[in-house]
mmCIF file of C-alpha atoms in Angstrom:
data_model
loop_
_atom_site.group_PDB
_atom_site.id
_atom_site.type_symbol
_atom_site.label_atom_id
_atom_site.label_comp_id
_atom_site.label_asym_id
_atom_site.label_seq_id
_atom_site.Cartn_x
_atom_site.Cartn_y
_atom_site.Cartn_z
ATOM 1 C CA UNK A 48 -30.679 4.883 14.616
ATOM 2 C CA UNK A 49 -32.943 5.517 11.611
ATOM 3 C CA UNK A 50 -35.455 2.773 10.558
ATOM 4 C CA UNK A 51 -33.925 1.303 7.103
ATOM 5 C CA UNK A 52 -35.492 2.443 4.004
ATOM 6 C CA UNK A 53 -34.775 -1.063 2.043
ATOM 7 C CA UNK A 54 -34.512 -4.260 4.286
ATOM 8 C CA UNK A 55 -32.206 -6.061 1.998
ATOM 9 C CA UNK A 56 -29.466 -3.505 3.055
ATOM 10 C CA UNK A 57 -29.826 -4.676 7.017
ATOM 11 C CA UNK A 58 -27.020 -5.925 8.289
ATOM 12 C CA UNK A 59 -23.734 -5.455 10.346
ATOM 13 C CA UNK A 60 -20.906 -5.040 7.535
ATOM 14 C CA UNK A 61 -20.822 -1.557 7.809
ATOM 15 C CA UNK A 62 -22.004 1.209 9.803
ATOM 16 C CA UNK A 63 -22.920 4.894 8.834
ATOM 17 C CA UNK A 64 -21.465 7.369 11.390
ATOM 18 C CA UNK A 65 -24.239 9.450 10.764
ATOM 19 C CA UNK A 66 -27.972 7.619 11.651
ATOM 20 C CA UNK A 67 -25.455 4.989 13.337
ATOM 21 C CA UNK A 68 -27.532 2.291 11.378
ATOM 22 C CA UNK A 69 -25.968 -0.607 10.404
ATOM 23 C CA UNK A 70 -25.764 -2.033 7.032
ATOM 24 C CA UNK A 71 -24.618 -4.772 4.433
ATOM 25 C CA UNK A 72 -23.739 -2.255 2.145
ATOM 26 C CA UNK A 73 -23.869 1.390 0.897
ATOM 27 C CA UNK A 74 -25.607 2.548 -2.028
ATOM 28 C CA UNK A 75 -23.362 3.354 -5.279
ATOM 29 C CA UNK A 76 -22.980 6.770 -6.835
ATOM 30 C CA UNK A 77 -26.392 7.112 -9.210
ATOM 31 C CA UNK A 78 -25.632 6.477 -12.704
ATOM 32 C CA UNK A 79 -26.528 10.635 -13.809
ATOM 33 C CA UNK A 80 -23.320 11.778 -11.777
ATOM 34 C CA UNK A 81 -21.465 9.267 -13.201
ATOM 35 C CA UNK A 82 -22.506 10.826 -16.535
ATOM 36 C CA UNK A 83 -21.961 14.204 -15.190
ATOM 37 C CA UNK A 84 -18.492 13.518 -14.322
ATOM 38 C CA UNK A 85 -17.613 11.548 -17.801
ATOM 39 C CA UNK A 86 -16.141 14.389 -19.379
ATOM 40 C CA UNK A 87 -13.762 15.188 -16.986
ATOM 41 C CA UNK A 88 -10.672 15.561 -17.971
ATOM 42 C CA UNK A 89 -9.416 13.438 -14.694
ATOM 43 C CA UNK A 90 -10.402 9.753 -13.604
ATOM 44 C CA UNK A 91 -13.693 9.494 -11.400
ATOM 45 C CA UNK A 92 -11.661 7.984 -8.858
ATOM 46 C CA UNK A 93 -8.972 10.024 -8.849
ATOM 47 C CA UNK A 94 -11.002 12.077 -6.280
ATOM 48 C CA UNK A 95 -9.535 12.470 -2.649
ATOM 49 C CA UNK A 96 -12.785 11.500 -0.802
ATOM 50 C CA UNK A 97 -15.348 9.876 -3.369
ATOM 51 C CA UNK A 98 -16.627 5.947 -2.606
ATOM 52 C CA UNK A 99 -17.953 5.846 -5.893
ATOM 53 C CA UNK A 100 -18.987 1.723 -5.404
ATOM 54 C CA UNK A 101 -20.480 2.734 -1.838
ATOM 55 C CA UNK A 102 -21.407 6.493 -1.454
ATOM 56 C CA UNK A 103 -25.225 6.967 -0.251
ATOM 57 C CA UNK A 104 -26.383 5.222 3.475
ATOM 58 C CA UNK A 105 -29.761 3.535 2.454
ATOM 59 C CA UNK A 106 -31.013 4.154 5.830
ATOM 60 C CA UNK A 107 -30.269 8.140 5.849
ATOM 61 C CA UNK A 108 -28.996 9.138 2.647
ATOM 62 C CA UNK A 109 -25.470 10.614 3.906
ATOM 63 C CA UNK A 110 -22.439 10.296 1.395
ATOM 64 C CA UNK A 111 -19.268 9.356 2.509
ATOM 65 C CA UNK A 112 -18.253 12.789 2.978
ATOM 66 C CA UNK A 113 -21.289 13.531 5.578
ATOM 67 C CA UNK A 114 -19.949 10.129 7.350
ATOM 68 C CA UNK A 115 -16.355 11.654 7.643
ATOM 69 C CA UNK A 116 -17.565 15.013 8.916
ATOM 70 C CA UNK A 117 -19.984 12.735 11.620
ATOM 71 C CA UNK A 118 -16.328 10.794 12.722
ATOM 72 C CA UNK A 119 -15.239 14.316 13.358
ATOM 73 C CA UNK A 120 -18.282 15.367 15.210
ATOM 74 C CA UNK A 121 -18.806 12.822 17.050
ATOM 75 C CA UNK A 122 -15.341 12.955 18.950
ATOM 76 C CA UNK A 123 -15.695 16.235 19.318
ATOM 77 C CA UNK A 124 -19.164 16.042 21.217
ATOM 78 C CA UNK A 125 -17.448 13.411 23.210
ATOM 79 C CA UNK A 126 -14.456 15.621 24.357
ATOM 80 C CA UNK A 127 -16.663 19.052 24.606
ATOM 81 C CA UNK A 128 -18.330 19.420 28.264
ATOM 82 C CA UNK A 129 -20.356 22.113 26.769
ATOM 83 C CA UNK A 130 -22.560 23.375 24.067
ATOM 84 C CA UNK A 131 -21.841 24.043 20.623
ATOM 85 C CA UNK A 132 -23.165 26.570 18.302
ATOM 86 C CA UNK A 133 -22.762 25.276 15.030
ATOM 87 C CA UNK A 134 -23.760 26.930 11.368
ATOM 88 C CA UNK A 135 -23.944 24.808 8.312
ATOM 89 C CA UNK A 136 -23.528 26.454 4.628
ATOM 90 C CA UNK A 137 -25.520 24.358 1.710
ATOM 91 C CA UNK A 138 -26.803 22.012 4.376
ATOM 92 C CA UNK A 139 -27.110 18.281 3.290
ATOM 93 C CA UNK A 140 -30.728 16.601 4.462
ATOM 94 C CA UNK A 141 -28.426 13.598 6.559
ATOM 95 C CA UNK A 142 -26.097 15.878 8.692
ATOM 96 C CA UNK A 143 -28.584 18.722 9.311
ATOM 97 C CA UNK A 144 -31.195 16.483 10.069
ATOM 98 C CA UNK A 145 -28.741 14.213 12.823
ATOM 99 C CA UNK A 146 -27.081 17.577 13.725
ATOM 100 C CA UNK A 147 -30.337 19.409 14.751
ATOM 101 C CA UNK A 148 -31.250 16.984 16.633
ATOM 102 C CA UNK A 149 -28.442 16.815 18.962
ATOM 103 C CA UNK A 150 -29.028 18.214 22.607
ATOM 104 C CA UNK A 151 -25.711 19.954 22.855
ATOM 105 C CA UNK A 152 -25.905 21.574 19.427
ATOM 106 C CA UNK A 153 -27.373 24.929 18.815
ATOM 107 C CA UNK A 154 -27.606 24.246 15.106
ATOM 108 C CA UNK A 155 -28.226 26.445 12.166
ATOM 109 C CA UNK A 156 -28.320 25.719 7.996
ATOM 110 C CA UNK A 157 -27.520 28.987 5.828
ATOM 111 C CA UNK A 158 -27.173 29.494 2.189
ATOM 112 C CA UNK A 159 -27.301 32.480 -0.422
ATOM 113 C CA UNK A 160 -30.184 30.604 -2.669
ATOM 114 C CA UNK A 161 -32.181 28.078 -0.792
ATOM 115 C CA UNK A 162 -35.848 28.542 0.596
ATOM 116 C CA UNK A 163 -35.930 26.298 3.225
ATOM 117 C CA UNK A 164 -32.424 27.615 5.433
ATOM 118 C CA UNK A 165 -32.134 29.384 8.606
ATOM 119 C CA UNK A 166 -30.174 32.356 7.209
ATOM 120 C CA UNK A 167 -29.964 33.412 4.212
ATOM 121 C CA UNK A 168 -26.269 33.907 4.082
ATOM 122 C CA UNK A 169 -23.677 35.596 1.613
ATOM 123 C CA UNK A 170 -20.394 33.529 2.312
ATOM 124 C CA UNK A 171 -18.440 35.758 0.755
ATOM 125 C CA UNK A 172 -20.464 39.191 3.169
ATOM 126 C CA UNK A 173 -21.862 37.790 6.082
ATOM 127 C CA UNK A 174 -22.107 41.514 7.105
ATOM 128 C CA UNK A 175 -25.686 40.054 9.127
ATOM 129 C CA UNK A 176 -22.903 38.116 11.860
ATOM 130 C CA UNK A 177 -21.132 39.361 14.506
ATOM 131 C CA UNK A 178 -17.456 38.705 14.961
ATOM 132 C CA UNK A 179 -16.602 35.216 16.442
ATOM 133 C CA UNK A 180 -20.415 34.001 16.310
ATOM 134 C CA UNK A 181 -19.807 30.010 16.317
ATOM 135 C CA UNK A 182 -18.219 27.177 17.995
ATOM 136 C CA UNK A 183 -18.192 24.804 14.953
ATOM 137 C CA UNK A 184 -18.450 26.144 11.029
ATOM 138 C CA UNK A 185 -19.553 23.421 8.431
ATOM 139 C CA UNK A 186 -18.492 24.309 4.755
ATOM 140 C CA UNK A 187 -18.488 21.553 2.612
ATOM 141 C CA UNK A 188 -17.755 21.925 -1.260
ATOM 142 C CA UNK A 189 -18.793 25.196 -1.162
ATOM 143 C CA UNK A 190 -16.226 27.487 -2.051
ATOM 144 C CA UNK A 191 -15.543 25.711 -5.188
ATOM 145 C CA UNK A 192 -18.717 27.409 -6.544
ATOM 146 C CA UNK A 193 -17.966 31.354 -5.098
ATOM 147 C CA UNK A 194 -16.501 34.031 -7.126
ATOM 148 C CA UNK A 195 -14.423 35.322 -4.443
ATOM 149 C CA UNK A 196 -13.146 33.038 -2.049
ATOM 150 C CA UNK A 197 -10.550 34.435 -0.183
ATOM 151 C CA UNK A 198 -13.149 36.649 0.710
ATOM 152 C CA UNK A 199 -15.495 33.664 1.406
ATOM 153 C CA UNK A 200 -12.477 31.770 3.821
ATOM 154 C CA UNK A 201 -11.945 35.630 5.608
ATOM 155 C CA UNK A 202 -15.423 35.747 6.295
ATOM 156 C CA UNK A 203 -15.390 31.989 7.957
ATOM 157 C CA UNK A 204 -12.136 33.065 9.577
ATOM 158 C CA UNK A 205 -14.212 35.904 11.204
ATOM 159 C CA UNK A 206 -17.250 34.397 12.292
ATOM 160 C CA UNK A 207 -15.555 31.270 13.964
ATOM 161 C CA UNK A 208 -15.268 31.524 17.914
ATOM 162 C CA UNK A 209 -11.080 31.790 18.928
ATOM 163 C CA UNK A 210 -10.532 28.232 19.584
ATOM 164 C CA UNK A 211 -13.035 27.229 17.430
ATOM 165 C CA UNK A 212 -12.985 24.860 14.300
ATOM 166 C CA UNK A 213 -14.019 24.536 10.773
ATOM 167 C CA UNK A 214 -15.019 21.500 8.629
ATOM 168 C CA UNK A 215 -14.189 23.008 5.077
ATOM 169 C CA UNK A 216 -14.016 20.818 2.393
ATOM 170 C CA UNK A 217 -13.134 21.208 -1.923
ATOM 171 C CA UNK A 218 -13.520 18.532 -4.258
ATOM 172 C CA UNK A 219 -9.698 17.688 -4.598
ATOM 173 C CA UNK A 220 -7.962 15.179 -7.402
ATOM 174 C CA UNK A 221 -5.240 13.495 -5.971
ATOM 175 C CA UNK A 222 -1.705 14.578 -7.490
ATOM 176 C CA UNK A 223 -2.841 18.095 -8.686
ATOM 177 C CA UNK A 224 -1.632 20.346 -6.198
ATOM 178 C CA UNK A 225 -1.826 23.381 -7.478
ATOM 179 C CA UNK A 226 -5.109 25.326 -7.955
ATOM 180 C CA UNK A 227 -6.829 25.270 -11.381
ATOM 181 C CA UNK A 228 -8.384 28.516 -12.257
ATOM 182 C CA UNK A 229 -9.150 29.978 -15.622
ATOM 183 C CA UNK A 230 -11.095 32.602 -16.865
ATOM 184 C CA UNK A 231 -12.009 31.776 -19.973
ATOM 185 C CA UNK A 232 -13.374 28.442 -18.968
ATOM 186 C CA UNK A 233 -16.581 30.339 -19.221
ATOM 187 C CA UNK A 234 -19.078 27.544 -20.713
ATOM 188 C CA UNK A 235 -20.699 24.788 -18.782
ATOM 189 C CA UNK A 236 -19.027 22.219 -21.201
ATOM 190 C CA UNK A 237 -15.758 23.730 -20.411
ATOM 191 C CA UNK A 238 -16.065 24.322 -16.386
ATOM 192 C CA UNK A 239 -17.863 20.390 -16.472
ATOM 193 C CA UNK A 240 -14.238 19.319 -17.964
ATOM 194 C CA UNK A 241 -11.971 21.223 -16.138
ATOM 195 C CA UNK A 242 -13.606 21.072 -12.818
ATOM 196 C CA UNK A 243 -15.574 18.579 -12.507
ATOM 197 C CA UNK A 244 -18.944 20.486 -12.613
ATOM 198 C CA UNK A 245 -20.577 23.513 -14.573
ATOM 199 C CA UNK A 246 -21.138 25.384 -11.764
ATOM 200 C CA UNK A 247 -17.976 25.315 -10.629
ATOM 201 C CA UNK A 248 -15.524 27.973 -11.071
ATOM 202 C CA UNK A 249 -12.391 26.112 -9.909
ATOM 203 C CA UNK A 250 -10.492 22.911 -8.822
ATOM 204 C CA UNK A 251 -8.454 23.041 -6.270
ATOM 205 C CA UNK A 252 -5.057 21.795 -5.485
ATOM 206 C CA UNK A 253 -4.289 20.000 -2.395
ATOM 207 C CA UNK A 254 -1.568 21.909 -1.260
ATOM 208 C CA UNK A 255 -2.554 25.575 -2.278
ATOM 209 C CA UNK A 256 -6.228 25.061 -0.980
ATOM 210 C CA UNK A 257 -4.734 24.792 2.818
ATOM 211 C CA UNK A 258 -2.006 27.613 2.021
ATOM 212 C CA UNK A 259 -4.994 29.604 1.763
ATOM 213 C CA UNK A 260 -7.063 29.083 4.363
ATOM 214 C CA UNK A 261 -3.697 29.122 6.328
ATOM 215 C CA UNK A 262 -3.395 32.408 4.709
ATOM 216 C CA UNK A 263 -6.415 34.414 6.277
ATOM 217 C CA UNK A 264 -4.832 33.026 9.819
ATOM 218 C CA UNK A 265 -6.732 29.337 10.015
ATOM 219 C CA UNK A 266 -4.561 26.201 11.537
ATOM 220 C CA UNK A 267 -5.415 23.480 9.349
ATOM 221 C CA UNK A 268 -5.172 19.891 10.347
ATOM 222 C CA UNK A 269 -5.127 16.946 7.513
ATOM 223 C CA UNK A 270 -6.999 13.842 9.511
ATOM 224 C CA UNK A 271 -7.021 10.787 7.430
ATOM 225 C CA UNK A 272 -7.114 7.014 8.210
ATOM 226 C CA UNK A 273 -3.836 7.314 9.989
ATOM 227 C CA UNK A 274 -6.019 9.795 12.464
ATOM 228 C CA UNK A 275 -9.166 7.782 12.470
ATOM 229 C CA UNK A 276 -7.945 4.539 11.545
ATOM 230 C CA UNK A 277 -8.240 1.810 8.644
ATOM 231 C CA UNK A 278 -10.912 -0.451 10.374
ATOM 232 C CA UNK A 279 -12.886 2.948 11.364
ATOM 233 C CA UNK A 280 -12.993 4.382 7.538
ATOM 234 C CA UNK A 281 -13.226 0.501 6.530
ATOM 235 C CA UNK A 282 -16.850 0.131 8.385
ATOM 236 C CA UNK A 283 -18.174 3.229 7.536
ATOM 237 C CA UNK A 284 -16.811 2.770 3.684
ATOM 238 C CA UNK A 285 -14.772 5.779 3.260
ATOM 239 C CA UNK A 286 -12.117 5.193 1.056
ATOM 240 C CA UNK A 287 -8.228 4.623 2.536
ATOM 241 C CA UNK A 288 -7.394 7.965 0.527
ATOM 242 C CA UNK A 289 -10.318 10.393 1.915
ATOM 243 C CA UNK A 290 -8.842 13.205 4.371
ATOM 244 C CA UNK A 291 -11.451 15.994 6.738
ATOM 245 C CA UNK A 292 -10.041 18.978 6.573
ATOM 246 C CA UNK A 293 -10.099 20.916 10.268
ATOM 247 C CA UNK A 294 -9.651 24.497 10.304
ATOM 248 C CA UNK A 295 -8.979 26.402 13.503
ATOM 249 C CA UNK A 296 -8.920 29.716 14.933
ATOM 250 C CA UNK A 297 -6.015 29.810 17.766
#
């Protein structure tokens, strides 16, 4: 449990699955993303997993998203007798931090561009790792900003332990299902109001982004609050739509 930044959020309301602190509330979305995202061309809300009123922890700084991924985690630290190697792509301060810390976790950050990572990683050529490396892959709203990313979900495919399992998540609208992809959305203006962001290069669709991970040989697994349950998402303020993503290699 992490000391709390501001002592007007103490309190038992809610708790983030991350420092495990408990709070009266989560911070909102700051107001520059919400500029960011006003000229997309879809409502902010209309985002699968996105507490826009109550995204940040006050006492760690983990989004919703991080909190999901902990809810995962956690269970499966509880279930696992043994240790797990885990690698982390564009590593978030909250979940490295909590993750690195953990006894049974052998844990390691990459990334292509950042100083301050354990391995300095091309997702889409990880030519450095050996065949079935890790327990546990983390790959959150990555691929959304790779050129190639069937190459990118290959390489994950490779790299994860048989048996092993894969937190990969996309920024995904609900109702578009199909992947949106086009080339000559080439500007930042354009790419910020087609997907969301200028440096990304796609939006996916919630159905095609699982056929392809399924595609390079992954068993995906939808959990959402009918796996974790509505109190469970309700106390850690993840919205009743939000789904984790689980990727295995059988």
């Amino acid at each position: 449990m992490r000391a709390m930044k501001r002592p007007f959020y103490s309190g038992n309301e809610y708790e983030c699955t991350v420092c495990e602190t408990g709070v009266s509330s989560f911070k909102p979305a700051w107001k520059s993303l919400e500029r960011e995202l006003s000229t997309f061309i879809y409502p902010v809300d209309s985002f699968e997993t996105f507490n826009r009123k109550a995204l940040i922890c006050p006492a760690c700084d983990a989004s919703d998203r991080d909190r999901l991924c902990a809810l995962y985690f956690r269970e499966r630290l509880a279930s696992s007798g043994g240790r797990l190697r885990v690698l982390d792509f564009a590593p978030n301060l909250a979940n490295s931090r909590w993750l690195r810390g953990e006894k049974r976790i052998d844990y390691y950050s990459a990334d292509l561009f950042r100083p301050k990572v354990d391995l300095r990683l091309d997702i889409q050529n990880m030519h450095e790792l050996a065949d079935q490396s890790f327990d546990a892959l983390i790959c959150s709203h990555v691929l959304e900003h790779v050129p190639d990313d069937k190459a990118a979900m290959r390489e994950l495919y490779r790299i994860l332990k048989q048996g092993g399992f894969a937190i990969i998540m996309v920024p995904l609208v609900l109702g578009v299902t199909r992947t949106q992809e086009d080339p000559s959305h080439d500007s930042e203006a354009l790419r910020k109001m087609h997907y969301a962001q200028c440096d990304h290069l796609r939006l996916y669709g919630t159905l095609d982004f699982v056929e392809g991970l399924e595609s390079v040989g992954f068993s995906v697994r939808r959990l959402d609050a009918g796996y974790f349950g509505l109190d469970v998402f309700r106390k850690a303020a993840i919205t009743g739509t939000s789904a984790l993503y689980v990727a295995t290699k059988p």
